[in-house]
Coordinates of C-alpha atoms in Angstrom, one line a residue:
X10 CA -37.9 29.8 -27.6
X11 CA -36.6 30.7 -24.1
X12 CA -37.0 27.1 -22.9
X13 CA -34.9 26.0 -26.0
X14 CA -32.0 28.3 -25.2
X15 CA -32.2 27.4 -21.4
X16 CA -32.2 23.8 -22.3
X17 CA -29.1 24.2 -24.6
X18 CA -27.4 26.2 -22.0
X19 CA -28.0 23.3 -19.5
X20 CA -26.5 20.8 -21.9
X21 CA -23.4 22.9 -22.3
X22 CA -23.0 23.3 -18.5
X23 CA -23.4 19.5 -18.1
X24 CA -20.9 18.9 -20.8
X25 CA -18.4 21.2 -19.2
X26 CA -18.9 19.3 -15.8
X27 CA -18.5 16.0 -17.4
X28 CA -15.4 17.1 -19.2
X29 CA -13.8 18.5 -16.1
X30 CA -14.8 15.4 -14.3
X31 CA -13.3 13.0 -16.7
X32 CA -10.2 15.0 -18.1
X33 CA -9.1 16.7 -15.0
X34 CA -10.3 15.3 -11.7
X35 CA -10.0 11.5 -12.6
X36 CA -6.6 12.0 -14.2
X37 CA -5.4 14.0 -11.2
X38 CA -6.8 11.2 -8.9
X39 CA -5.0 8.5 -11.0
X40 CA -1.8 10.6 -10.9
X41 CA -1.9 10.9 -7.2
X42 CA -2.5 7.1 -6.6
X43 CA 0.3 6.2 -9.0
X44 CA 2.7 8.6 -7.0
X45 CA 1.5 7.0 -3.6
X46 CA 2.0 3.5 -5.0
X47 CA 5.6 4.3 -6.0
X48 CA 6.2 5.7 -2.5
X49 CA 4.8 2.4 -1.1
X50 CA 7.2 0.5 -3.2
X51 CA 10.1 2.4 -2.1
X52 CA 9.1 2.0 1.5
X53 CA 9.0 -1.9 0.8
X54 CA 12.6 -1.6 -0.5
X55 CA 13.7 0.3 2.6
X56 CA 12.0 -2.3 4.8
X57 CA 13.9 -5.0 3.0
X58 CA 17.2 -3.1 3.4
X59 CA 16.5 -2.6 7.2
X60 CA 15.9 -6.4 7.4
X61 CA 19.1 -7.2 5.5
X62 CA 21.1 -4.9 7.8
X63 CA 19.7 -6.3 10.9
X64 CA 20.4 -9.9 9.6
X65 CA 23.9 -8.7 8.9
X66 CA 24.4 -7.2 12.4
X67 CA 22.8 -10.3 14.1
X68 CA 25.1 -12.7 12.3
X69 CA 28.0 -11.3 14.4
X70 CA 30.8 -11.5 11.7
X71 CA 34.2 -10.5 12.8
X72 CA 36.1 -7.7 11.1
X73 CA 37.7 -9.6 8.2
X74 CA 35.2 -12.4 8.0
X75 CA 33.3 -12.8 4.7
X76 CA 29.6 -13.1 4.4
X77 CA 28.4 -15.8 2.1
X78 CA 25.1 -14.9 0.5
X79 CA 22.7 -15.2 -2.6
X80 CA 22.0 -12.2 -4.9
X81 CA 18.9 -11.7 -6.8
X82 CA 19.8 -11.1 -10.5
X83 CA 16.2 -10.4 -11.5
X84 CA 13.1 -12.6 -12.2
X85 CA 14.1 -14.7 -9.0
X86 CA 17.4 -15.8 -10.5
X87 CA 20.0 -16.1 -7.6
X88 CA 23.7 -16.7 -7.6
X89 CA 26.1 -17.1 -4.8
X90 CA 28.2 -14.2 -3.6
X91 CA 30.9 -13.5 -1.2
X92 CA 31.1 -10.1 0.6
X93 CA 34.6 -9.4 1.8
X94 CA 33.7 -6.7 4.3
X95 CA 29.9 -6.6 5.3
X96 CA 30.6 -4.0 8.0
X97 CA 30.2 -1.2 5.4
X98 CA 27.5 -1.2 2.6
X99 CA 26.6 1.0 -0.3
X100 CA 23.2 2.7 -0.1
X101 CA 21.4 4.4 -2.9
X102 CA 20.7 8.0 -1.5
X103 CA 18.9 9.3 -4.6
X104 CA 19.5 10.8 -8.1
X105 CA 21.8 7.8 -9.1
X106 CA 24.2 8.5 -6.2
X107 CA 25.4 5.7 -3.8
X108 CA 27.1 6.3 -0.5
X109 CA 29.3 4.1 1.6
X110 CA 28.0 3.7 5.2
X111 CA 28.5 1.6 8.2
X112 CA 25.7 -0.6 9.2
X113 CA 24.5 1.7 12.1
X114 CA 24.7 4.8 9.7
X115 CA 22.7 2.9 7.1
X116 CA 20.0 2.1 9.8
X117 CA 19.8 5.9 10.8
X118 CA 19.5 6.8 7.1
X119 CA 16.7 4.2 6.5
X120 CA 14.9 5.5 9.6
X121 CA 14.9 9.0 8.4
X122 CA 14.0 7.9 4.9
X123 CA 11.0 6.0 6.1
X124 CA 9.8 8.9 8.2
X125 CA 10.0 11.0 5.0
X126 CA 8.2 8.6 2.7
X127 CA 5.5 8.0 5.4
X128 CA 4.8 11.7 5.5
X129 CA 4.7 11.9 1.7
X130 CA 2.3 8.9 1.5
X131 CA 0.0 10.6 4.0
X132 CA 0.0 13.9 2.1
X133 CA -0.8 12.0 -1.2
X134 CA -3.5 10.0 0.6
X135 CA -5.1 13.3 1.9
X136 CA -4.8 14.8 -1.6
X137 CA -6.5 11.8 -3.1
X138 CA -9.2 12.0 -0.6
X139 CA -9.8 15.8 -1.4
X140 CA -10.0 14.8 -5.2
X141 CA -12.3 12.0 -4.5
X142 CA -14.6 14.4 -2.6
X143 CA -14.5 16.9 -5.5
X144 CA -15.5 14.0 -7.8
X145 CA -18.5 13.3 -5.6
X146 CA -19.4 16.9 -5.6
X147 CA -19.3 17.3 -9.4
X148 CA -21.4 14.0 -9.6
X149 CA -24.0 15.4 -7.3
X150 CA -24.0 18.6 -9.3
X151 CA -24.6 16.8 -12.4
X152 CA -27.3 14.6 -10.9
X153 CA -28.9 17.9 -9.8
X154 CA -28.6 19.5 -13.1
X155 CA -30.1 16.4 -14.9
X156 CA -32.8 16.0 -12.3
X157 CA -31.7 12.4 -11.3
X158 CA -32.6 11.4 -7.8
X159 CA -29.6 11.3 -5.5
X160 CA -31.3 8.7 -3.3
X161 CA -31.6 5.1 -4.1
X162 CA -35.2 4.2 -5.0
X163 CA -37.0 2.6 -2.2
X164 CA -39.1 -0.4 -2.6
X165 CA -42.8 0.1 -1.9
X166 CA -44.1 -2.1 0.8
X167 CA -47.7 -3.2 1.1
X168 CA -49.6 -2.7 4.3
X169 CA -50.0 -6.2 5.9
X170 CA -52.1 -4.9 8.6
X171 CA -55.1 -3.5 6.4

């Protein structure tokens, strides 16, 4: 009778660990990696902005000279465009707000934003590493509770010298 209650208690404990693993830890890891991917996407956009600004600066346009370019409308559909004054650009600063900046100001803003995004990505990477470690810890605990060997089985070799 005592063994039966111990076995049921062990099964409940295993179920709780499996539930925690699947419903909490794995979902937290998924959210963390999704946030990090969004940050990487934003970093790529700022890198493209930096390259565009650098290209405009290297073009060496005069004060009232127009810039002829192509604009991506989406799904790789481009149209020709004219920028009357490429010395100032509008930069999305967040929360749906845009700010008009000179090219140098925009480069400074992009640099600061890239540093901030890199820091956030590193924090999320550290957080995901911790979650993965917790997942491995729970899996090892489950293996121990279920009496499953944690080491891979080794192949038996026969003694060739006997």
